[in-house]
Short mmCIF file of C-alpha atoms and ligand atoms in Angstrom, two decimals:
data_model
loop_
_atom_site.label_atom_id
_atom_site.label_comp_id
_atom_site.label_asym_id
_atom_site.label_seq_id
_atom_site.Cartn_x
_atom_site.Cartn_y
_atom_site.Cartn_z
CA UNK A 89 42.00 11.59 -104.58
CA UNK A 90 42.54 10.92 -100.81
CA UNK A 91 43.36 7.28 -99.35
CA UNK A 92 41.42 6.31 -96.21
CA UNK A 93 44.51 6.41 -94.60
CA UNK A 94 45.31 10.30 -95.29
CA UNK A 95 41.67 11.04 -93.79
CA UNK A 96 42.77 12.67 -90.07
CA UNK A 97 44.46 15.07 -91.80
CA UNK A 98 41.51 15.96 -93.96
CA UNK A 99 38.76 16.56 -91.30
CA UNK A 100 36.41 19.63 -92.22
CA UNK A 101 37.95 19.06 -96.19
CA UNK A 102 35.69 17.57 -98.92
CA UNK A 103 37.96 14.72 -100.26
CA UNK A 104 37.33 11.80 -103.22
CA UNK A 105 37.78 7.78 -102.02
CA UNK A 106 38.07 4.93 -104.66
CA UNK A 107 37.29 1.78 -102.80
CA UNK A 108 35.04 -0.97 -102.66
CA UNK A 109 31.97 -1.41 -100.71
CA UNK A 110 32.72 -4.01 -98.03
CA UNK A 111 29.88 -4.03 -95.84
CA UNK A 112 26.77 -2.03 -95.52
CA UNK A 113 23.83 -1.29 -93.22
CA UNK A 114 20.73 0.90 -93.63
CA UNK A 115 18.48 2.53 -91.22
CA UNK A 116 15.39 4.29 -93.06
CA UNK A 117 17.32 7.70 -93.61
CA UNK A 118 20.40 6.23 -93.38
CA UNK A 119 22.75 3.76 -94.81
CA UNK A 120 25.83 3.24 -93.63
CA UNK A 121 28.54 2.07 -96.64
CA UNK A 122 32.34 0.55 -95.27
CA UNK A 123 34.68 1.19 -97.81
CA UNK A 124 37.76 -0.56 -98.29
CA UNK A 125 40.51 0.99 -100.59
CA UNK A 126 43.75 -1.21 -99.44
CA UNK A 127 44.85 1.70 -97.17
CA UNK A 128 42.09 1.03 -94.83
CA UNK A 129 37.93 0.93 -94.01
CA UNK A 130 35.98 3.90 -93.71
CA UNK A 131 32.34 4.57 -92.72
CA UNK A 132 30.52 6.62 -95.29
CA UNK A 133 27.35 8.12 -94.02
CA UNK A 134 24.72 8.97 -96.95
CA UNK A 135 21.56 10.99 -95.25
CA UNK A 136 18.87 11.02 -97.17
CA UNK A 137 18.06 14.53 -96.41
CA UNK A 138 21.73 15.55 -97.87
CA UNK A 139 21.48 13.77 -101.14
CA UNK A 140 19.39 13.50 -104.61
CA UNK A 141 16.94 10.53 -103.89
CA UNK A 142 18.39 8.98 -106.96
CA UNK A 143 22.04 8.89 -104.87
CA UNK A 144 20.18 7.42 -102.41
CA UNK A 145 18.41 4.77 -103.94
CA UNK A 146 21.54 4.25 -105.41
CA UNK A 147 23.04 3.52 -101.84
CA UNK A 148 20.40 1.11 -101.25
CA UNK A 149 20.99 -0.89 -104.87
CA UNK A 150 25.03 -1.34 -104.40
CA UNK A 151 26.01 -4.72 -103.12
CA UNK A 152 29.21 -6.01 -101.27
CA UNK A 153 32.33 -5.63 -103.73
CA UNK A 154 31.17 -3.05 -105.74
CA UNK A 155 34.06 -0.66 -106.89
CA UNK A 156 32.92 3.09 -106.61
CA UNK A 157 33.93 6.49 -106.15
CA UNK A 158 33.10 8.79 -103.18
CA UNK A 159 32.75 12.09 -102.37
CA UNK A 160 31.87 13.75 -99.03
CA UNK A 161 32.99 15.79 -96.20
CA UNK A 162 35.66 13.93 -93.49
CA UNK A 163 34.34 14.22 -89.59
CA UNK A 164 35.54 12.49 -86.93
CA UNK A 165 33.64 9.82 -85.27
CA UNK A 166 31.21 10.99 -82.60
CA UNK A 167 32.19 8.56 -79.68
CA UNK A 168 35.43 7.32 -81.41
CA UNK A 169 38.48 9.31 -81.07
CA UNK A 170 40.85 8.33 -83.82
CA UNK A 171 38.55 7.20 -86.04
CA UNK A 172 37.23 9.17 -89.10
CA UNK A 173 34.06 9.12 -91.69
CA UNK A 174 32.63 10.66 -94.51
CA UNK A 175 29.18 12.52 -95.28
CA UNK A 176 28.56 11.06 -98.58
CA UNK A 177 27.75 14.18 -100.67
CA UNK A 178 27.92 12.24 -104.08
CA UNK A 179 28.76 8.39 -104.77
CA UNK A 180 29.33 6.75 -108.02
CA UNK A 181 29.61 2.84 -109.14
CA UNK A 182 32.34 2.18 -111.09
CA UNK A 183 32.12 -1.81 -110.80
CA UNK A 184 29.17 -3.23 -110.35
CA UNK A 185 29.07 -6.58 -109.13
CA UNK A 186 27.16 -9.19 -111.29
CA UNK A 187 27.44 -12.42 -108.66
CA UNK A 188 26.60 -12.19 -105.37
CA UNK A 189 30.00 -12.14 -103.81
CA UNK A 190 30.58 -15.56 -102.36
CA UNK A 191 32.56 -14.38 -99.30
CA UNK A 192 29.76 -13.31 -96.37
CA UNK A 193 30.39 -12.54 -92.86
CA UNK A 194 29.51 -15.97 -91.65
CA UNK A 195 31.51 -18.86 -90.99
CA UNK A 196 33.30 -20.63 -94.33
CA UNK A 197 34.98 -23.80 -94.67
CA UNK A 198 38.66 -23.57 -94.77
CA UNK A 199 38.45 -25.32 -98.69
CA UNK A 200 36.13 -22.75 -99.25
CA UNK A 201 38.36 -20.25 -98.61
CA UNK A 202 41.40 -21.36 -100.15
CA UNK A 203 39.22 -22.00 -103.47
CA UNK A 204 38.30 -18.28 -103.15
CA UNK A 205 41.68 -16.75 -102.10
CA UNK A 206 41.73 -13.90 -104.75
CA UNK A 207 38.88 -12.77 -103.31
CA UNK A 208 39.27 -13.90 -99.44
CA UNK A 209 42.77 -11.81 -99.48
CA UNK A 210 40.33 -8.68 -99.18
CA UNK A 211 39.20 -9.38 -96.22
CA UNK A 212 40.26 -7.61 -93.21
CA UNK A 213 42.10 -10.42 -90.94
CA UNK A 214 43.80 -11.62 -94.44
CA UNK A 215 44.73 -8.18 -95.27
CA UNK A 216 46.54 -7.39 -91.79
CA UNK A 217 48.32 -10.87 -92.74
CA UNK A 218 49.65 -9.87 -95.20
CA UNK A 219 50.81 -6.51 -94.08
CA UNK A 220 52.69 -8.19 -91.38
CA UNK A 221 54.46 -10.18 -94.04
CA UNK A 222 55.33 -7.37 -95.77
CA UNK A 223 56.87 -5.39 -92.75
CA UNK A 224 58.66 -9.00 -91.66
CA UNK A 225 60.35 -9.29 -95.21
CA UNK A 226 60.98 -5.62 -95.31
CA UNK A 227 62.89 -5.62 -91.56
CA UNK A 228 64.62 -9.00 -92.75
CA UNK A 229 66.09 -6.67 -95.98
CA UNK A 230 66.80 -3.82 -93.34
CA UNK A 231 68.63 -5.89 -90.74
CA UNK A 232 70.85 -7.73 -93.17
CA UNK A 233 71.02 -4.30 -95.48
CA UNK A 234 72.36 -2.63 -92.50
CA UNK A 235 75.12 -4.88 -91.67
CA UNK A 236 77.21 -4.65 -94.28
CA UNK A 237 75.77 -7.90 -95.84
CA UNK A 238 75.67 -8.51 -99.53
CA UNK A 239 72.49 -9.83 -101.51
CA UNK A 240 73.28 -12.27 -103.45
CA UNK A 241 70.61 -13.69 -105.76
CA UNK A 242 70.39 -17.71 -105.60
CA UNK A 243 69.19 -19.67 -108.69
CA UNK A 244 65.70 -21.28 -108.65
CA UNK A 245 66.69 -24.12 -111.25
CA UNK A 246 69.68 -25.97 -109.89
CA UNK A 247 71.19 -29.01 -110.56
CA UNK A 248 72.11 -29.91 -106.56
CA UNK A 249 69.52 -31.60 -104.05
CA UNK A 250 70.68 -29.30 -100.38
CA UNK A 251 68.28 -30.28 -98.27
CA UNK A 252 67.57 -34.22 -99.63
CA UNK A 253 66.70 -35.97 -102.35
CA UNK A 254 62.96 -36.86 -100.79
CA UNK A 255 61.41 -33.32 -100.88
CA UNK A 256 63.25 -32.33 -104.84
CA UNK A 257 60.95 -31.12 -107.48
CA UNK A 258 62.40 -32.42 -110.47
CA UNK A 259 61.57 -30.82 -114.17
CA UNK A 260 63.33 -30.93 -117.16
CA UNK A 261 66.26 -28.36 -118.57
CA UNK A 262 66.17 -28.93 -122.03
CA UNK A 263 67.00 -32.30 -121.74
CA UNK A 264 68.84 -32.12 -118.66
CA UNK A 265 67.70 -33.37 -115.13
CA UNK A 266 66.89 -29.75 -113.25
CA UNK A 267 65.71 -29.03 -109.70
CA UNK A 268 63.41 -26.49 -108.59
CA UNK A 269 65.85 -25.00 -105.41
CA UNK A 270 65.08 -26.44 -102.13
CA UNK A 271 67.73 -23.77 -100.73
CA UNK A 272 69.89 -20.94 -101.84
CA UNK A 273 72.75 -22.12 -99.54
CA UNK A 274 74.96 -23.79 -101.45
CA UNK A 275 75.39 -20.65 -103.55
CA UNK A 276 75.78 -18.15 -100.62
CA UNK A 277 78.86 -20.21 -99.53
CA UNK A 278 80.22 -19.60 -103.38
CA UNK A 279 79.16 -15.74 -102.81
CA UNK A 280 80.58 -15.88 -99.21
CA UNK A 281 83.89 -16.32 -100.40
CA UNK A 282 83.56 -13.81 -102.59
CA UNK A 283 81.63 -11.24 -100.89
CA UNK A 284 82.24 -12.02 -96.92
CA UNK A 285 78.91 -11.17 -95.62
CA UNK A 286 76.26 -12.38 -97.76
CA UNK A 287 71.93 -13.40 -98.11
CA UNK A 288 69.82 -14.54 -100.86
CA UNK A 289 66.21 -13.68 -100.33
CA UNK A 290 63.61 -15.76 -102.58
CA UNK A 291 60.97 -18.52 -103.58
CA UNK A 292 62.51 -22.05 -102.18
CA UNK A 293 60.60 -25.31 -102.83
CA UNK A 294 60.06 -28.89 -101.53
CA UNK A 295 57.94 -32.05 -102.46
CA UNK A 296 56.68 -32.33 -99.27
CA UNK A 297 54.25 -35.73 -99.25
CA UNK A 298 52.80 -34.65 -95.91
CA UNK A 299 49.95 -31.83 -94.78
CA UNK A 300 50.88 -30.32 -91.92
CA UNK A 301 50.41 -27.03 -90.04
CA UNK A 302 53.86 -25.87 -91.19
CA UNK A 303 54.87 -27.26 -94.47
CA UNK A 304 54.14 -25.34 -98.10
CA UNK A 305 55.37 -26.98 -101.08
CA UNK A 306 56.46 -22.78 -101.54
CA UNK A 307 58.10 -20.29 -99.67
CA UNK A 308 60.07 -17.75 -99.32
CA UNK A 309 63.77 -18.12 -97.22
CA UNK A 310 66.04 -15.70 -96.41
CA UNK A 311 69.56 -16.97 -96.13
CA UNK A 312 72.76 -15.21 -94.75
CA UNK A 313 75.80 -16.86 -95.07
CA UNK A 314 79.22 -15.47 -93.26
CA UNK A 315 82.87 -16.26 -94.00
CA UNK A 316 85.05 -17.03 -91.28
CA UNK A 317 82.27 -17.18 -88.84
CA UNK A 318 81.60 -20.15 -86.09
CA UNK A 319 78.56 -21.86 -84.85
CA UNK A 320 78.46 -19.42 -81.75
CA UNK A 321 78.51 -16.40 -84.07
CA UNK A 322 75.98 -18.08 -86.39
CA UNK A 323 73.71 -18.34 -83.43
CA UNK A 324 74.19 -14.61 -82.61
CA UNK A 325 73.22 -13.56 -85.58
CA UNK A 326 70.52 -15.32 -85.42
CA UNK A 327 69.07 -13.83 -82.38
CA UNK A 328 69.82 -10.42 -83.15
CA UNK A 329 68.10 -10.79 -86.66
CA UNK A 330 64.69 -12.08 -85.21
CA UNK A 331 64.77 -10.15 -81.91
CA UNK A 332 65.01 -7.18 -84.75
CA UNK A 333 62.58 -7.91 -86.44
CA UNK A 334 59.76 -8.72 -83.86
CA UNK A 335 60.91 -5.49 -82.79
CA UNK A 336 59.63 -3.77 -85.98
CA UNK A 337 56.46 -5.44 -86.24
CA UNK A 338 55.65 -4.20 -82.88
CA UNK A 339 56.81 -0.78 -83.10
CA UNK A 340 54.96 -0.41 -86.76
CA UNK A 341 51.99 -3.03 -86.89
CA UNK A 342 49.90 -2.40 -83.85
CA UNK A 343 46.79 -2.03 -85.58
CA UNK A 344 46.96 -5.65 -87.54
CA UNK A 345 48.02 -7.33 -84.55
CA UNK A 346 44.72 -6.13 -83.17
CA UNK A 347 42.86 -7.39 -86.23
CA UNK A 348 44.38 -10.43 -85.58
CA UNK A 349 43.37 -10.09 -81.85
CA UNK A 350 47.75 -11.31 -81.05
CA UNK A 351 48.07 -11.32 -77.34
CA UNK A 352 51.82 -9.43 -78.15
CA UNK A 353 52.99 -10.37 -74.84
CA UNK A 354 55.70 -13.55 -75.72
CA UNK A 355 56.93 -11.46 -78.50
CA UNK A 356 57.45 -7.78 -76.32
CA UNK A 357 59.58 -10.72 -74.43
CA UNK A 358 61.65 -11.67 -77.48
CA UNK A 359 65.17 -10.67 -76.86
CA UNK A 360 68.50 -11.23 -77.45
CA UNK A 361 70.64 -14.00 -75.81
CA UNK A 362 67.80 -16.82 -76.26
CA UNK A 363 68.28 -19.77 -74.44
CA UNK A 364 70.14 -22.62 -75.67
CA UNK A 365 69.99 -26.37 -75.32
CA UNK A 366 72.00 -29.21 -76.75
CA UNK A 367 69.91 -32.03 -78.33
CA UNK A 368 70.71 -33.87 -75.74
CA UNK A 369 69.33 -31.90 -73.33
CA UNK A 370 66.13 -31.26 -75.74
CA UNK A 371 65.46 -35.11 -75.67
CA UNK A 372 65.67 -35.27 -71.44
CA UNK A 373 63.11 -32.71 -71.65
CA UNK A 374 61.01 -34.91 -74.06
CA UNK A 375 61.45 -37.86 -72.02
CA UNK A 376 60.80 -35.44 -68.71
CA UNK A 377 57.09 -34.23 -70.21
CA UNK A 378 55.19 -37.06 -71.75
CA UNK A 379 57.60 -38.87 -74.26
CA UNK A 380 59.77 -41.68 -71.97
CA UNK A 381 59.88 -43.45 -75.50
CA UNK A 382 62.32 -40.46 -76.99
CA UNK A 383 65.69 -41.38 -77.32
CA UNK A 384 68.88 -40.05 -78.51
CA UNK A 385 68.88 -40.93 -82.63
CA UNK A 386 65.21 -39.26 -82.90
CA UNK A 387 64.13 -36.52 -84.82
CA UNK A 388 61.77 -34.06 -83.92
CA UNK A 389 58.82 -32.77 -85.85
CA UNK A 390 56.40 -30.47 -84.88
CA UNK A 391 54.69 -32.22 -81.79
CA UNK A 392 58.13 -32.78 -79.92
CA UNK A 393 59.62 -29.40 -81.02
CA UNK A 394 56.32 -28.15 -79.46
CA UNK A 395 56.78 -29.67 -76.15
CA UNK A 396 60.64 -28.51 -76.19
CA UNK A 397 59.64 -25.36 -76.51
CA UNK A 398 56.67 -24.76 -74.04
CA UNK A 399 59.20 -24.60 -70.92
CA UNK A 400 60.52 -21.46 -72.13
CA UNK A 401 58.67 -17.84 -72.98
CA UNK A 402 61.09 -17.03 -75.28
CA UNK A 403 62.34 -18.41 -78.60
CA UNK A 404 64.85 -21.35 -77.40
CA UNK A 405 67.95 -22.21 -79.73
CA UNK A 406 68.57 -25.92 -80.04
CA UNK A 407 72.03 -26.98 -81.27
CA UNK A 408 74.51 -30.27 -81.83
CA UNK A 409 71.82 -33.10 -83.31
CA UNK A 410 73.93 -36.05 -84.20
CA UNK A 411 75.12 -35.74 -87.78
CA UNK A 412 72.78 -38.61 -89.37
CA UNK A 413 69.81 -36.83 -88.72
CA UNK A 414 71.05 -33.60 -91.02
CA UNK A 415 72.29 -32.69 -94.16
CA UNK A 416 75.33 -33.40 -95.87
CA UNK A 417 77.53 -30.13 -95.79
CA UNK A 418 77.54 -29.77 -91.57
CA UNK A 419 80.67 -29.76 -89.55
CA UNK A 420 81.45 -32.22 -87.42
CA UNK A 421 82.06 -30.77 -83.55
CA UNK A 422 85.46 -31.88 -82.99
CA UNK A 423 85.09 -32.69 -79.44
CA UNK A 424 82.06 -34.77 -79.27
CA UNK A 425 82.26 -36.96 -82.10
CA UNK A 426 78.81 -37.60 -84.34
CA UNK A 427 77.28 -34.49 -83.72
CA UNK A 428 76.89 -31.72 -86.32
CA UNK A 429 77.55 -27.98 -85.20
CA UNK A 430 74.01 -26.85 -86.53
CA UNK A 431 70.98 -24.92 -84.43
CA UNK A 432 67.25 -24.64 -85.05
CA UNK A 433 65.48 -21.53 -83.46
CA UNK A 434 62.39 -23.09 -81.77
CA UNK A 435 59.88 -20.08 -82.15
CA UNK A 436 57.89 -20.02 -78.30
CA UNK A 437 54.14 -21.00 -78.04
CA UNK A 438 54.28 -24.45 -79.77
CA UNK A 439 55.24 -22.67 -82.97
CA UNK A 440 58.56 -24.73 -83.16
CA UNK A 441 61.27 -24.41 -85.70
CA UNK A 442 61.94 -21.05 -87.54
CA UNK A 443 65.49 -20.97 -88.54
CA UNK A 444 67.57 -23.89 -88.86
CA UNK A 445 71.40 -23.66 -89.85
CA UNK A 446 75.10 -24.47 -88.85
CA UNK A 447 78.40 -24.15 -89.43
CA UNK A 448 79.51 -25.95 -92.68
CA UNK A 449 82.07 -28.90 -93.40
CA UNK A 450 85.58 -27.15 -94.50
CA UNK A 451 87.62 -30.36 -94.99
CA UNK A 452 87.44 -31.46 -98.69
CA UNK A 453 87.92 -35.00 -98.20
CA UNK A 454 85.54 -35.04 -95.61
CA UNK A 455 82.78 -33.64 -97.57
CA UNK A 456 83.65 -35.89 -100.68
CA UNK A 457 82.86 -38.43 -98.11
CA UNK A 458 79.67 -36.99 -97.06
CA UNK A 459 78.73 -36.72 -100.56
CA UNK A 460 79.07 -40.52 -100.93
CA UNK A 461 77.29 -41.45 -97.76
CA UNK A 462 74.36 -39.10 -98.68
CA UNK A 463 74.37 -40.74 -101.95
CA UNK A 464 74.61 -37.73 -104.01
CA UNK A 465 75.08 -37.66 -107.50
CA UNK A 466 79.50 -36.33 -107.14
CA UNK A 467 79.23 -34.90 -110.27
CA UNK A 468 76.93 -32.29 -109.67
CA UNK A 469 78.79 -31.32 -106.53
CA UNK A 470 82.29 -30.51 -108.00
CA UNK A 471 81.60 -27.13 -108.19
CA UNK A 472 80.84 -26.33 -105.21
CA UNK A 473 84.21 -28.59 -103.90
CA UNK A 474 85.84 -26.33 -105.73
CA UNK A 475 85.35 -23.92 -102.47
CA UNK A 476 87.14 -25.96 -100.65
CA UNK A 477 90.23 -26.35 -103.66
CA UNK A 478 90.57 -23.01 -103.50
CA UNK A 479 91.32 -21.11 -99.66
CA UNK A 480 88.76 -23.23 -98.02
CA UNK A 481 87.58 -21.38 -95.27
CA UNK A 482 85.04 -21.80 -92.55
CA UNK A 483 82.12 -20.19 -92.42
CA UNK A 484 77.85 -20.60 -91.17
CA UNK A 485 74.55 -19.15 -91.86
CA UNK A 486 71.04 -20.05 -91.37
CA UNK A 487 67.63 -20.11 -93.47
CA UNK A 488 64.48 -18.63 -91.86
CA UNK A 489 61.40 -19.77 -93.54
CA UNK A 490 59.47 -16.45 -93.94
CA UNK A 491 55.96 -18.04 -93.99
CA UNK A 492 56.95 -19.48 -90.52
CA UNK A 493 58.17 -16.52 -88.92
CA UNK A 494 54.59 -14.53 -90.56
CA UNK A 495 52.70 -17.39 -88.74
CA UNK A 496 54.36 -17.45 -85.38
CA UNK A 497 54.46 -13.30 -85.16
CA UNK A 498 50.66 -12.92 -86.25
CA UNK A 499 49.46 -16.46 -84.44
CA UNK A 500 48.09 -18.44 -86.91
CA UNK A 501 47.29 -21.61 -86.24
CA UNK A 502 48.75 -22.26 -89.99
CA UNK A 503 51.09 -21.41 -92.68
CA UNK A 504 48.63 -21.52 -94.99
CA UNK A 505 47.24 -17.79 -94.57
CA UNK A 506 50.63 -16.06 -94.43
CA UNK A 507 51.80 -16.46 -97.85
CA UNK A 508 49.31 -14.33 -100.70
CA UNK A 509 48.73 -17.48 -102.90
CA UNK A 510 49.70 -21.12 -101.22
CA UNK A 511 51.11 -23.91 -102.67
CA UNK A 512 50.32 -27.07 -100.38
CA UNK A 513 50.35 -30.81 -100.79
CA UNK A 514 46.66 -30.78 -102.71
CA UNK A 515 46.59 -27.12 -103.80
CA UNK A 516 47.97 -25.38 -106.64
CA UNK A 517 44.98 -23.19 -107.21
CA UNK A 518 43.56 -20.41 -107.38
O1 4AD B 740 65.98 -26.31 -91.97
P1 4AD B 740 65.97 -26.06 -93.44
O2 4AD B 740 65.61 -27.19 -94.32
O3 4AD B 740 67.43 -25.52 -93.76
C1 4AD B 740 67.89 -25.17 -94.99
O4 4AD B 740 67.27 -25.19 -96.01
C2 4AD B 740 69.29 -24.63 -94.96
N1 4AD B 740 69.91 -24.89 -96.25
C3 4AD B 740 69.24 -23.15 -94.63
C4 4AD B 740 70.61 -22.54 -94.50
O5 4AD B 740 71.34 -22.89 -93.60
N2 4AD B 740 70.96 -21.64 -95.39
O6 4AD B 740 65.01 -24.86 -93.76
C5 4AD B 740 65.22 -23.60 -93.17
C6 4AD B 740 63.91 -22.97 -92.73
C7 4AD B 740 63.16 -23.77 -91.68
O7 4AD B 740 63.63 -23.47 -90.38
C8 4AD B 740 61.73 -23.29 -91.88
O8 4AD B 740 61.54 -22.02 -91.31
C9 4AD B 740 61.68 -23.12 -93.39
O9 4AD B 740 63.00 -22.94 -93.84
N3 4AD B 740 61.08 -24.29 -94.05
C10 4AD B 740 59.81 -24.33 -94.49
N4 4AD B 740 58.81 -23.43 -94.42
C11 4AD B 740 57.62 -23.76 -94.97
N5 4AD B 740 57.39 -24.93 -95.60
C12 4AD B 740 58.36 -25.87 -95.70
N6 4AD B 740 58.11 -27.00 -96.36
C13 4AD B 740 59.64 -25.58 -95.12
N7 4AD B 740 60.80 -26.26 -95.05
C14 4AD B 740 61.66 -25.45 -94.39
MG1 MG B 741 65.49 -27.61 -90.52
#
């Protein structure tokens, strides 16, 4: 057995493919059969002066999707260098296909796709998708791997809202009132304390009520959390992190960003120092291009955060939103009073936030009080005041939303095709 992706160093050989047919064109003596077997698509040439005319008619009979097996000699392309096919000397069905496989070239809904995604994942942009993911999660392991960080595995049931009570998915814990985590963070300050360095790397959830272009009711965060480090060390690890990890798509994942036609351009730019902004100064360029109405007190969503973000080619780091707009367990900057000492990573192109995170509230008191004027249920949070009874400490991290990152790195338009099997406002199937 040889993958298509072990062909150039087969040329001249006779080799065996398991695949599946995944397009096909004829020519009288000729059909032409692209086979797909995960590691790539190959032409396989069957000539009907080279085979039985029961192989060929064969050829003729197999429709898109069939599985089969292949054998035939590896040559390389006439007119294209690099590229490699196979004289089909013998070819075998192993699946037939009993449907007409509803996926065709031509243009499908966006439903219709999502209704087929077990089957749409085969195709080729979906496939270089999802091989970008897999390099982005794998680089995320590396980077953090490779600095001495911990991983620490966060619970998915939990009894703590992190990020707000609006987005919780609540289910039942054998008769207890259970969570489905929103965020792993909580925990990595309990394993910061213990471990120093620390990420958790899984499935997060929220209830969010609205469809957008960047919201999944699932996805996958990566969360490092550092003792005894500041907001401006939190936001250099931050830009380190994704500058690595564009880095390795680039260097490894030419040929999907091609599928995926990427002009690569604003991400060969992506490097370490970004540029930073206060809030402040993110709401004078609001008011500065199009939004006179914005005003200090606002939140942005995706619209504003894409209009903060077009004046620079880079990924821009915005940081200090007053404290009311964010979650409960931010510090306060001591020297401007109401702010929080959090940052979002605005991803460049209109792509908007990536990473959000902070430095996190040390003082016990003033977290009980935060607790209160959040409206948080104490008693669920006395564990983790316990890290601040016992050598509180300060410390940051951040969350990057993986589906996010996938989207901004491969440019989709959505978040929708960069996770295998999407959860969304309407969708829970297939
Ligand atoms: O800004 P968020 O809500 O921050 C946190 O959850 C912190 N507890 C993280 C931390 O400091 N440890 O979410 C972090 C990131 C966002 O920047 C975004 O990339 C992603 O998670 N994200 C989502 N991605 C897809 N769909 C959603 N509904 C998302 N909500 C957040
Ligand atoms: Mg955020």
């Amino acid at each position: 057995m040889t993958t298509i992706a072990q062909l150039a160093s087969h040329v001249g050989e006779r080799v065996t493919l398991r695949g599946w047919l995944y397009n096909k064109r004829s020519s009288g003596k000729l059909h032409f059969l692209e086979v797909r077997d995960g590691t790539g698509i190959c032409q396989c040439v069957v000539f009907k002066g080279d085979v039985s005319p029961e192989l060929f008619a064969e050829a003729d009979r197999i429709s898109q999707e069939t599985s089969l097996e292949i054998e035939g000699v590896v040559k390389e392309h006439g007119k294209l260098k690099g590229t490699y096919e196979v004289q089909v000397a013998s070819l075998h069905a192993i699946g037939p296909v009993s449907r007409e496989y509803p996926i065709s070239p031509k243009e499908h809904g966006t439903d219709f796709l999502m209704d087929h995604r077990h089957l749409w994942l085969r195709s080729k942009r979906q496939h270089a998708v999802i091989r970008v993911r897999h390099t982005i999660i794998k680089a995320v392991r590396d980077f953090f791997d490779s600095h001495d960080f911990t991983l620490v595995d966060a619970p998915i049931f939990t009894p703590n809202a992190c990020e707000g009570t609006s987005t919780l998915f609540e289910t039942d814990y054998h008769g207890d009132q259970a969570f489905l985590t929103q965020s792993g963070q909580l925990y990595m300050e309990a394993a910061a304390a213990a471990f120093g360095s620390v990420y958790c790397f899984g499935p997060t959830f929220r209830a969010e009520k609205s469809k957008t272009r960047r919201h999944l009711a699932e996805f996958w965060m990566v969360e490092p959390e550092v003792a005894f480090m500041d907001l401006e060390g939190d936001m250099r690890l931050a830009e380190n992190f994704l500058t690595f990890v564009v880095r390795r798509v680039l260097e490894t994942r030419q040929e999907e960003l091609k599928v995926l036609e990427r002009d690569i351009t604003f991400l060969e730019r992506v490097k370490a120092p970004f540029a930073r902004i206060t809030y402040h100064e993110a709401i004078a360029i609001l008011q500065a291009n199009g939004h006179p109405e914005a005003k200090i007190g606002d939140d942005f969503g995706g619209d504003e955060e894409t209009v903060i973000s077009k004046g620079f080619d880079g990924p821009v780091i915005v940081h200090r939103y007053p404290s009311d707009l964010k979650a409960f367990y931010f510090a306060q900057d001591p020297t401007n009073v109401g702010l929080a000492l959090n940052m979002d990573v605005l991803a460049p192109e209109g792509y908007g936030e990536i990473i959000g995170g902070g430095e996190r509230e040390q003082s016990l008191s003033r977290l009980e009080e935060a607790i209160a004027e959040h409206k948080l249920p104490r008693d669920a949070f006395e564990w983790y005041l316990d890290l601040r009874r016992y050598g509180t400490f300060p410390h940051a991290g951040f969350g990057m939303g993986i589906e996010r990152c996938v989207a901004w790195i491969c440019g989709l338009p959505h978040v929708r095709e960069t996770i295998p099997f999407p959860r969304m406002l309407n969708r829970l199937a297939p």
